[in-house]
Amino acid sequence: MKVLVVGHGGREHAMAWKLAKSPRIQQVYVAPGNGGTAQDPDLINVPITDLSLLRQWVIDNHIGLTVVGPEGPLAAGIVDDFRSHGLRIFGPSQAAAQLESSKAFSKAFMHRHGIPTAAFETFTDPVQAHAYVDSRGAPIVVKADGLAAGKGVVVAMSLAQAHAAVDFMLQGDALDVAHNSGGARVVIEEFLQGEEASFMVMCDGKSALALATSQDHKRLLDGDQGPNTGGMGAYSPAPVVTAEVHARAMREVILPTLRGMEKEGIVYTGFLYAGLMVSPDGQIKTLEFNCRMGDPETQPILMRMKSDFFEVLLAATSEGLEHIEMNWHRRVALGVVMAAADYPMNPRKGDAIVGLPRDQEDAMVFHAGTTQRDSQMLTSGGRVLCVTAMADSVRQAQQKAYQTASTISFDGMQMRKDIGHRALKN
Ligand code: AMP
Ligand code: GLY
């Protein structure tokens, strides 16, 4: 079978890399892909981003399965469109993708179905939003409603910061948020304390199969300082997700979400990602839902996957996942993001990347914001690379990832030096 991965990030490079290992796959295509997928002899880039042109290309080229990486095409309805043309595609429908594409929808949904999450209110009127901030006090969290590539959240430690966030989210357009109907909207919510984990499952419309756990590093700078980003590094498994927390996440978050969706007439298929806050006593609250795999979490997760990813996706889009069991390497995988100058606000493009090492089975440089020009690799986006390594412990995986990254450089490169720090403290 021929398979298409939609997207151009590090997550999609990792998905395509993993799929290409399946003996049952004839060819893996990536649309549009990046510099890394372009140079991989096992992968072919398809330079199409328009969804109806892509659908026609899929029909013309007899692609047997499409898997969607990012939220944009899902929120735009790629799954509904492909299915209506009889094509096999793994992902949620546009209606289901609202769990990610609208924070106001997802918070109201959680409230309706008793899914644990921070107390919140939603506003379009800045006067009311400011008044709410004053009535609740700081710290407090302000979130833009629409998709913002992980940058639409301000964890305000002071009232001044919270007021400023309300103003720039409701009045400015600095973040490039994809507004939902009705225009700019914010969710203002209670500040939660604890340790975060990324909890992902695959859904076939009936059952949910958990992937390996992971932990992201959302802040730009070491010690979890600086602005929120799409994620600066991740590792798998996440020790904070004990067996008990795992069972709780399935029982209190994932299954009620699938049942709640069903009650509202929406069948959930595709990846579902719950960002969890785990308190010291093991209680969990849902920070957010994503309707896709995480980036950069996917890179370490797929490195640890022993099962044939293609077989699992095939089952998820045919007979179902109920009888599928996934196997994982017991080792730890850890990925370090190398980001462009001025990421996340205004990433610079066009810097030459030098010193890329040769790929190894357990030390891979997954590309994200790169493009190949002649024989040069250039930066073309905020998160440029994710250097991912697997070893017997968090410390060894960390050493190996940083060692692999050490030869790589480009002007203005930003990289955290402490990915995995929480697991090392435990
Ligand atoms: P989100 O996109 O909603 O996951 O938010 C991005 C990041 O902001 C999360 O990964 C957390 O680090 C932080 N965050 C979001 N909501 C809260 C909250 N209620 N309390 C504390 N931190 C939060
Ligand atoms: N790394 C967080 C996300 O993919 O949303």
Short mmCIF file of C-alpha atoms and ligand atoms in Angstrom, two decimals:
data_model
loop_
_atom_site.label_atom_id
_atom_site.label_comp_id
_atom_site.label_asym_id
_atom_site.label_seq_id
_atom_site.Cartn_x
_atom_site.Cartn_y
_atom_site.Cartn_z
CA MET A 1 0.00 0.00 0.00
CA LYS A 2 1.05 3.59 -0.59
CA VAL A 3 0.69 5.94 2.36
CA LEU A 4 0.56 9.72 2.69
CA VAL A 5 1.54 11.75 5.75
CA VAL A 6 0.10 15.28 5.74
CA GLY A 7 2.24 18.01 7.33
CA HIS A 8 5.74 19.44 7.39
CA GLY A 9 6.96 19.34 10.96
CA GLY A 10 9.19 17.13 13.08
CA ARG A 11 6.16 15.06 14.06
CA GLU A 12 5.46 14.28 10.40
CA HIS A 13 9.11 13.44 9.71
CA ALA A 14 8.99 10.96 12.62
CA MET A 15 5.67 9.48 11.44
CA ALA A 16 6.97 9.03 7.90
CA TRP A 17 10.29 7.58 9.15
CA LYS A 18 8.42 5.04 11.29
CA LEU A 19 5.90 4.13 8.57
CA ALA A 20 8.70 3.56 6.05
CA LYS A 21 9.95 0.69 8.24
CA SER A 22 6.78 -1.32 7.67
CA PRO A 23 7.37 -4.21 5.27
CA ARG A 24 3.81 -3.81 3.98
CA ILE A 25 4.32 -0.30 2.67
CA GLN A 26 5.32 0.27 -0.91
CA GLN A 27 6.01 4.01 -0.60
CA VAL A 28 5.59 6.77 1.98
CA TYR A 29 4.79 10.29 0.70
CA VAL A 30 4.80 13.48 2.76
CA ALA A 31 2.78 16.57 1.78
CA PRO A 32 4.41 19.01 1.75
CA GLY A 33 7.25 17.62 3.91
CA ASN A 34 10.48 19.46 4.76
CA GLY A 35 14.21 19.36 4.04
CA GLY A 36 14.65 16.22 6.11
CA THR A 37 11.94 14.22 4.38
CA ALA A 38 13.28 15.51 1.02
CA GLN A 39 16.74 14.07 1.64
CA ASP A 40 15.52 10.73 3.03
CA PRO A 41 15.74 8.15 0.21
CA ASP A 42 12.77 6.24 1.70
CA LEU A 43 10.40 9.23 1.49
CA ILE A 44 8.98 11.36 -1.30
CA ASN A 45 7.73 14.92 -0.79
CA VAL A 46 4.57 16.04 -2.54
CA PRO A 47 4.53 19.85 -2.85
CA ILE A 48 0.77 20.28 -2.39
CA THR A 49 -0.91 22.11 0.49
CA ASP A 50 -4.32 22.94 -1.01
CA LEU A 51 -6.67 20.30 0.39
CA SER A 52 -8.82 19.68 -2.69
CA LEU A 53 -5.74 19.41 -4.91
CA LEU A 54 -4.25 17.01 -2.39
CA ARG A 55 -7.41 14.88 -2.40
CA GLN A 56 -7.24 14.68 -6.19
CA TRP A 57 -3.57 13.70 -6.00
CA VAL A 58 -4.46 10.95 -3.49
CA ILE A 59 -7.14 9.61 -5.85
CA ASP A 60 -4.87 9.79 -8.91
CA ASN A 61 -1.98 8.08 -7.13
CA HIS A 62 -4.00 5.31 -5.45
CA ILE A 63 -2.94 6.20 -1.91
CA GLY A 64 -4.37 3.56 0.42
CA LEU A 65 -4.09 5.47 3.69
CA THR A 66 -3.64 9.11 4.67
CA VAL A 67 -2.58 10.12 8.16
CA VAL A 68 -2.77 13.75 9.22
CA GLY A 69 -0.11 15.31 11.45
CA PRO A 70 -1.13 18.89 12.28
CA GLU A 71 -4.35 20.49 13.53
CA GLY A 72 -4.77 22.97 10.65
CA PRO A 73 -6.02 20.54 7.97
CA LEU A 74 -8.12 18.70 10.59
CA ALA A 75 -9.85 21.92 11.67
CA ALA A 76 -10.35 22.70 7.97
CA GLY A 77 -12.23 19.41 7.48
CA ILE A 78 -9.75 17.24 5.55
CA VAL A 79 -11.12 14.05 7.13
CA ASP A 80 -14.75 14.80 6.20
CA ASP A 81 -13.69 15.69 2.67
CA PHE A 82 -11.51 12.60 2.07
CA ARG A 83 -14.13 10.27 3.55
CA SER A 84 -16.86 11.75 1.39
CA HIS A 85 -14.73 10.67 -1.59
CA GLY A 86 -14.36 7.14 -0.22
CA LEU A 87 -10.73 7.60 0.87
CA ARG A 88 -9.19 5.99 3.95
CA ILE A 89 -7.86 8.62 6.33
CA PHE A 90 -6.96 8.60 10.03
CA GLY A 91 -7.95 11.69 12.00
CA PRO A 92 -10.94 13.41 13.59
CA SER A 93 -13.74 15.10 11.65
CA GLN A 94 -13.96 18.88 11.65
CA ALA A 95 -16.64 18.77 14.35
CA ALA A 96 -14.49 16.52 16.54
CA ALA A 97 -11.42 18.71 15.97
CA GLN A 98 -13.17 21.57 17.78
CA LEU A 99 -11.83 19.99 20.95
CA GLU A 100 -8.58 21.64 19.91
CA SER A 101 -9.59 24.40 17.50
CA SER A 102 -11.73 26.22 20.08
CA LYS A 103 -10.65 26.45 23.71
CA ALA A 104 -14.10 27.87 24.52
CA PHE A 105 -15.73 24.77 22.97
CA SER A 106 -13.41 22.36 24.72
CA LYS A 107 -13.77 24.01 28.15
CA ALA A 108 -17.58 24.11 27.85
CA PHE A 109 -17.52 20.47 26.68
CA MET A 110 -15.46 19.39 29.69
CA HIS A 111 -17.81 21.29 31.98
CA ARG A 112 -20.90 19.61 30.42
CA HIS A 113 -19.44 16.13 30.81
CA GLY A 114 -17.78 16.40 34.20
CA ILE A 115 -14.24 16.07 32.89
CA PRO A 116 -11.78 17.53 35.43
CA THR A 117 -10.33 20.88 34.31
CA ALA A 118 -9.47 24.30 35.76
CA ALA A 119 -12.38 26.63 36.68
CA PHE A 120 -12.90 29.15 33.88
CA GLU A 121 -14.99 31.83 32.17
CA THR A 122 -15.07 32.85 28.49
CA PHE A 123 -15.15 36.48 27.28
CA THR A 124 -15.39 38.54 24.10
CA ASP A 125 -15.83 41.85 25.94
CA PRO A 126 -12.54 43.27 27.29
CA VAL A 127 -14.29 45.25 30.06
CA GLN A 128 -15.86 42.09 31.48
CA ALA A 129 -12.63 40.15 31.02
CA HIS A 130 -10.64 42.77 32.96
CA ALA A 131 -13.26 42.80 35.71
CA TYR A 132 -13.06 38.99 35.99
CA VAL A 133 -9.26 39.12 36.24
CA ASP A 134 -9.56 41.68 39.06
CA SER A 135 -12.14 39.58 40.87
CA ARG A 136 -10.00 36.41 40.73
CA GLY A 137 -6.53 37.87 41.30
CA ALA A 138 -3.16 36.50 40.14
CA PRO A 139 -1.70 34.07 39.27
CA ILE A 140 -4.26 33.46 36.55
CA VAL A 141 -4.17 32.02 33.03
CA VAL A 142 -5.37 33.80 29.86
CA LYS A 143 -5.90 31.76 26.67
CA ALA A 144 -6.82 32.84 23.15
CA ASP A 145 -9.78 30.80 21.88
CA GLY A 146 -8.53 29.93 18.38
CA LEU A 147 -5.54 27.94 17.12
CA ALA A 148 -2.25 29.72 17.90
CA ALA A 149 0.46 27.07 17.45
CA GLY A 150 0.91 26.67 21.21
CA LYS A 151 1.59 30.36 21.73
CA GLY A 152 -1.87 31.63 22.69
CA VAL A 153 -1.51 31.03 26.42
CA VAL A 154 -0.21 33.46 29.03
CA VAL A 155 0.35 32.17 32.53
CA ALA A 156 0.16 35.55 34.30
CA MET A 157 1.93 35.76 37.62
CA SER A 158 0.75 39.35 38.16
CA LEU A 159 -2.48 41.25 37.52
CA ALA A 160 -0.64 43.61 35.15
CA GLN A 161 0.48 40.67 32.99
CA ALA A 162 -3.06 39.25 32.93
CA HIS A 163 -4.57 42.60 31.91
CA ALA A 164 -1.96 43.02 29.18
CA ALA A 165 -2.71 39.50 27.88
CA VAL A 166 -6.46 40.23 27.75
CA ASP A 167 -5.72 43.38 25.75
CA PHE A 168 -3.42 41.82 23.20
CA MET A 169 -5.57 38.74 22.75
CA LEU A 170 -8.86 40.60 22.39
CA GLN A 171 -7.63 43.73 20.67
CA GLY A 172 -4.25 43.09 19.06
CA ASP A 173 -3.43 40.46 16.50
CA ALA A 174 0.20 39.88 17.45
CA LEU A 175 -0.25 36.14 17.87
CA ASP A 176 -1.79 35.39 14.51
CA VAL A 177 -4.61 33.46 16.14
CA ALA A 178 -7.11 31.68 13.84
CA HIS A 179 -10.29 33.23 15.26
CA ASN A 180 -13.47 31.17 15.34
CA SER A 181 -16.82 32.63 14.31
CA GLY A 182 -17.70 35.66 16.43
CA GLY A 183 -14.10 36.93 16.41
CA ALA A 184 -11.53 37.18 19.18
CA ARG A 185 -12.44 35.43 22.41
CA VAL A 186 -10.47 34.53 25.54
CA VAL A 187 -10.78 31.83 28.15
CA ILE A 188 -9.58 32.96 31.57
CA GLU A 189 -8.89 30.17 34.00
CA GLU A 190 -7.65 29.15 37.39
CA PHE A 191 -3.88 28.67 37.73
CA LEU A 192 -3.08 25.01 38.41
CA GLN A 193 0.02 23.66 40.08
CA GLY A 194 1.64 20.30 39.56
CA GLU A 195 3.59 18.44 36.91
CA GLU A 196 2.43 18.22 33.30
CA ALA A 197 2.20 15.12 31.14
CA SER A 198 1.12 14.45 27.57
CA PHE A 199 -1.37 11.61 27.40
CA MET A 200 -2.19 10.39 23.90
CA VAL A 201 -4.52 7.73 22.59
CA MET A 202 -5.66 6.46 19.21
CA CYS A 203 -9.42 6.23 18.69
CA ASP A 204 -11.33 4.17 16.13
CA GLY A 205 -14.76 5.59 17.01
CA LYS A 206 -15.42 2.96 19.69
CA SER A 207 -12.31 2.17 21.68
CA ALA A 208 -9.17 4.03 22.67
CA LEU A 209 -5.65 2.63 22.66
CA ALA A 210 -3.09 4.50 24.75
CA LEU A 211 0.28 5.40 23.27
CA ALA A 212 3.40 5.62 25.42
CA THR A 213 3.37 8.56 27.85
CA SER A 214 5.58 11.60 27.48
CA GLN A 215 6.43 15.00 28.87
CA ASP A 216 6.93 18.18 26.87
CA HIS A 217 8.86 21.35 27.83
CA LYS A 218 6.65 24.27 26.81
CA ARG A 219 8.77 27.23 27.91
CA LEU A 220 11.52 28.62 25.73
CA LEU A 221 14.27 28.76 28.34
CA ASP A 222 16.03 26.47 30.80
CA GLY A 223 14.34 25.98 34.16
CA ASP A 224 10.91 26.39 32.50
CA GLN A 225 11.34 30.15 32.12
CA GLY A 226 10.41 32.48 29.27
CA PRO A 227 7.42 32.45 26.92
CA ASN A 228 5.30 29.44 25.97
CA THR A 229 6.29 27.73 22.71
CA GLY A 230 4.99 24.79 20.71
CA GLY A 231 7.42 22.64 22.76
CA MET A 232 11.21 22.74 23.17
CA GLY A 233 11.87 19.07 23.90
CA ALA A 234 10.21 15.90 25.16
CA TYR A 235 10.93 12.47 26.49
CA SER A 236 9.07 9.19 26.86
CA PRO A 237 8.00 7.56 29.14
CA ALA A 238 6.98 10.20 31.70
CA PRO A 239 7.49 8.84 35.23
CA VAL A 240 4.82 11.24 36.57
CA VAL A 241 2.26 9.04 34.80
CA THR A 242 2.26 6.16 37.27
CA ALA A 243 -0.02 3.17 36.69
CA GLU A 244 -2.58 4.87 38.90
CA VAL A 245 -2.42 8.20 37.04
CA HIS A 246 -2.66 6.27 33.76
CA ALA A 247 -5.82 4.48 34.87
CA ARG A 248 -7.26 7.77 36.09
CA ALA A 249 -6.53 9.52 32.81
CA MET A 250 -8.39 6.81 30.89
CA ARG A 251 -11.29 6.68 33.36
CA GLU A 252 -11.74 10.39 34.12
CA VAL A 253 -10.63 12.08 30.91
CA ILE A 254 -10.34 9.94 27.79
CA LEU A 255 -13.37 7.65 28.06
CA PRO A 256 -15.78 10.40 29.26
CA THR A 257 -14.58 12.54 26.35
CA LEU A 258 -15.33 9.85 23.78
CA ARG A 259 -18.70 9.10 25.41
CA GLY A 260 -19.50 12.82 25.68
CA MET A 261 -18.68 13.35 22.03
CA GLU A 262 -20.90 10.43 21.10
CA LYS A 263 -23.77 11.88 23.15
CA GLU A 264 -23.37 15.09 21.18
CA GLY A 265 -23.57 13.15 17.93
CA ILE A 266 -19.84 13.20 17.11
CA VAL A 267 -17.89 9.99 16.56
CA TYR A 268 -14.27 10.56 17.59
CA THR A 269 -11.67 8.94 15.36
CA GLY A 270 -7.98 9.81 15.23
CA PHE A 271 -5.36 10.72 17.79
CA LEU A 272 -6.56 12.40 20.94
CA TYR A 273 -4.06 14.21 23.14
CA ALA A 274 -4.93 15.29 26.66
CA GLY A 275 -2.49 17.71 28.28
CA LEU A 276 -2.72 16.79 31.96
CA MET A 277 -1.70 18.58 35.12
CA VAL A 278 -0.89 15.98 37.78
CA SER A 279 -1.01 17.30 41.34
CA PRO A 280 1.36 15.91 44.01
CA ASP A 281 -1.43 13.66 45.38
CA GLY A 282 -2.06 12.14 41.92
CA GLN A 283 -5.24 14.07 41.05
CA ILE A 284 -5.44 15.10 37.42
CA LYS A 285 -6.91 18.05 35.57
CA THR A 286 -7.11 18.53 31.81
CA LEU A 287 -5.17 21.56 30.60
CA GLU A 288 -6.09 21.15 26.97
CA PHE A 289 -7.08 18.73 24.25
CA ASN A 290 -5.31 18.35 20.94
CA CYS A 291 -6.85 16.33 18.14
CA ARG A 292 -3.48 15.05 16.88
CA MET A 293 -0.20 13.74 18.22
CA GLY A 294 2.06 16.20 20.03
CA ASP A 295 5.12 17.79 18.55
CA PRO A 296 7.85 17.18 19.74
CA GLU A 297 6.39 14.31 21.84
CA THR A 298 5.80 12.17 18.73
CA GLN A 299 9.52 11.99 17.98
CA PRO A 300 10.53 10.13 21.20
CA ILE A 301 7.24 8.18 21.31
CA LEU A 302 7.66 6.73 17.82
CA MET A 303 11.33 5.97 18.44
CA ARG A 304 10.16 3.75 21.31
CA MET A 305 7.40 2.05 19.30
CA LYS A 306 8.25 -1.58 18.51
CA SER A 307 4.94 -2.35 16.80
CA ASP A 308 4.37 -1.73 13.12
CA PHE A 309 2.75 1.75 13.10
CA PHE A 310 1.17 1.02 9.72
CA GLU A 311 -0.61 -2.09 11.05
CA VAL A 312 -2.02 -0.11 13.96
CA LEU A 313 -3.27 2.69 11.68
CA LEU A 314 -4.78 0.13 9.36
CA ALA A 315 -6.64 -1.51 12.24
CA ALA A 316 -7.80 1.89 13.48
CA THR A 317 -9.38 2.60 10.09
CA SER A 318 -10.87 -0.87 9.52
CA GLU A 319 -11.74 -3.61 12.02
CA GLY A 320 -10.86 -1.50 15.06
CA LEU A 321 -8.30 -1.24 17.84
CA GLU A 322 -10.05 -3.37 20.43
CA HIS A 323 -7.77 -6.37 20.00
CA ILE A 324 -4.60 -4.48 19.19
CA GLU A 325 -1.75 -4.33 21.66
CA MET A 326 1.19 -2.06 21.11
CA ASN A 327 4.74 -2.95 22.08
CA TRP A 328 7.27 -0.40 23.25
CA HIS A 329 10.99 -0.41 23.88
CA ARG A 330 11.60 -0.25 27.61
CA ARG A 331 14.38 2.26 26.97
CA VAL A 332 13.93 6.02 27.29
CA ALA A 333 13.80 8.29 24.24
CA LEU A 334 14.48 12.01 24.54
CA GLY A 335 14.24 14.75 21.92
CA VAL A 336 15.84 18.19 22.04
CA VAL A 337 14.47 20.97 19.82
CA MET A 338 16.83 23.35 18.04
CA ALA A 339 14.83 26.51 17.28
CA ALA A 340 15.48 29.50 15.03
CA ALA A 341 16.59 32.96 16.11
CA ASP A 342 13.70 34.94 17.66
CA TYR A 343 11.39 31.91 17.99
CA PRO A 344 8.55 31.93 19.10
CA MET A 345 7.50 35.50 18.29
CA ASN A 346 9.22 36.20 15.01
CA PRO A 347 11.43 33.30 13.86
CA ARG A 348 14.11 34.13 11.32
CA LYS A 349 14.36 32.00 8.19
CA GLY A 350 17.11 31.25 5.69
CA ASP A 351 20.06 30.46 7.98
CA ALA A 352 22.37 27.69 6.74
CA ILE A 353 22.49 24.57 8.91
CA VAL A 354 25.86 22.86 9.15
CA GLY A 355 27.23 19.76 10.83
CA LEU A 356 24.18 17.48 10.47
CA PRO A 357 25.29 14.00 11.58
CA ARG A 358 24.36 10.79 9.82
CA ASP A 359 21.10 9.22 11.06
CA GLN A 360 21.24 6.19 13.32
CA GLU A 361 18.47 3.89 14.48
CA ASP A 362 18.61 5.28 18.02
CA ALA A 363 19.88 8.80 17.34
CA MET A 364 17.84 10.62 14.72
CA VAL A 365 17.75 14.23 13.64
CA PHE A 366 14.09 14.83 12.81
CA HIS A 367 13.64 17.93 10.68
CA ALA A 368 10.86 20.48 11.16
CA GLY A 369 11.52 24.00 9.84
CA THR A 370 14.07 23.11 7.17
CA THR A 371 14.24 23.32 3.45
CA GLN A 372 16.78 21.94 1.03
CA ARG A 373 18.26 24.31 -1.52
CA ASP A 374 20.81 22.76 -3.87
CA SER A 375 23.13 20.94 -1.50
CA GLN A 376 22.40 23.25 1.45
CA MET A 377 19.97 22.78 4.31
CA LEU A 378 18.36 26.08 5.38
CA THR A 379 16.11 27.03 8.28
CA SER A 380 12.52 27.75 7.22
CA GLY A 381 10.49 27.85 10.42
CA GLY A 382 10.47 28.35 14.18
CA ARG A 383 11.33 24.88 15.36
CA VAL A 384 14.08 23.71 13.04
CA LEU A 385 15.21 20.27 14.23
CA CYS A 386 14.45 17.77 16.98
CA VAL A 387 17.45 15.63 17.84
CA THR A 388 16.08 12.44 19.39
CA ALA A 389 18.02 9.61 21.02
CA MET A 390 17.15 6.41 22.85
CA ALA A 391 19.16 4.82 25.67
CA ASP A 392 18.79 2.84 28.88
CA SER A 393 18.04 5.78 31.19
CA VAL A 394 16.87 9.39 31.01
CA ARG A 395 20.39 10.59 31.73
CA GLN A 396 21.94 8.45 29.02
CA ALA A 397 19.26 9.41 26.47
CA GLN A 398 19.83 13.06 27.38
CA GLN A 399 23.61 12.71 26.97
CA LYS A 400 23.23 10.97 23.66
CA ALA A 401 20.75 13.54 22.30
CA TYR A 402 22.96 16.50 23.29
CA GLN A 403 26.04 14.74 21.98
CA THR A 404 24.31 14.17 18.62
CA ALA A 405 23.20 17.82 18.59
CA SER A 406 26.67 19.11 19.42
CA THR A 407 27.99 19.08 15.87
CA ILE A 408 24.97 20.94 14.44
CA SER A 409 24.87 24.72 14.19
CA PHE A 410 23.09 27.64 12.53
CA ASP A 411 23.06 31.35 13.27
CA GLY A 412 20.84 32.36 16.17
CA MET A 413 20.12 28.74 17.18
CA GLN A 414 18.18 28.36 20.45
CA MET A 415 18.25 25.08 22.39
CA ARG A 416 17.33 24.25 25.98
CA LYS A 417 20.09 22.45 27.88
CA ASP A 418 17.87 20.78 30.47
CA ILE A 419 15.37 18.60 28.60
CA GLY A 420 14.37 15.75 30.93
CA HIS A 421 15.20 17.67 34.14
CA ARG A 422 12.03 16.65 35.99
CA ALA A 423 12.64 12.96 35.42
CA LEU A 424 16.22 13.36 36.64
CA LYS A 425 15.08 15.03 39.86
CA ASN A 426 12.60 12.28 40.74
P1 AMP B 1 -2.43 24.84 26.73
O1 AMP B 1 -2.15 25.21 25.30
O2 AMP B 1 -3.81 25.15 27.17
O3 AMP B 1 -1.98 23.47 27.09
O4 AMP B 1 -1.44 25.76 27.59
C1 AMP B 1 -0.06 25.80 27.30
C2 AMP B 1 0.73 25.69 28.58
O5 AMP B 1 0.37 26.72 29.50
C3 AMP B 1 0.46 24.40 29.33
O6 AMP B 1 1.23 23.36 28.84
C4 AMP B 1 0.85 24.80 30.73
O7 AMP B 1 2.25 24.79 30.89
C5 AMP B 1 0.39 26.22 30.82
N1 AMP B 1 -0.99 26.25 31.37
C6 AMP B 1 -2.14 26.18 30.66
N2 AMP B 1 -3.21 26.23 31.48
C7 AMP B 1 -2.73 26.34 32.74
C8 AMP B 1 -3.35 26.45 34.02
N3 AMP B 1 -4.67 26.48 34.18
N4 AMP B 1 -2.54 26.53 35.10
C9 AMP B 1 -1.19 26.54 34.96
N5 AMP B 1 -0.56 26.45 33.78
C10 AMP B 1 -1.30 26.36 32.67
N1 GLY B 2 3.93 19.81 22.26
C1 GLY B 2 2.61 20.20 22.52
C2 GLY B 2 1.70 20.06 21.39
O1 GLY B 2 1.97 19.39 20.42
O2 GLY B 2 0.62 20.65 21.46
#
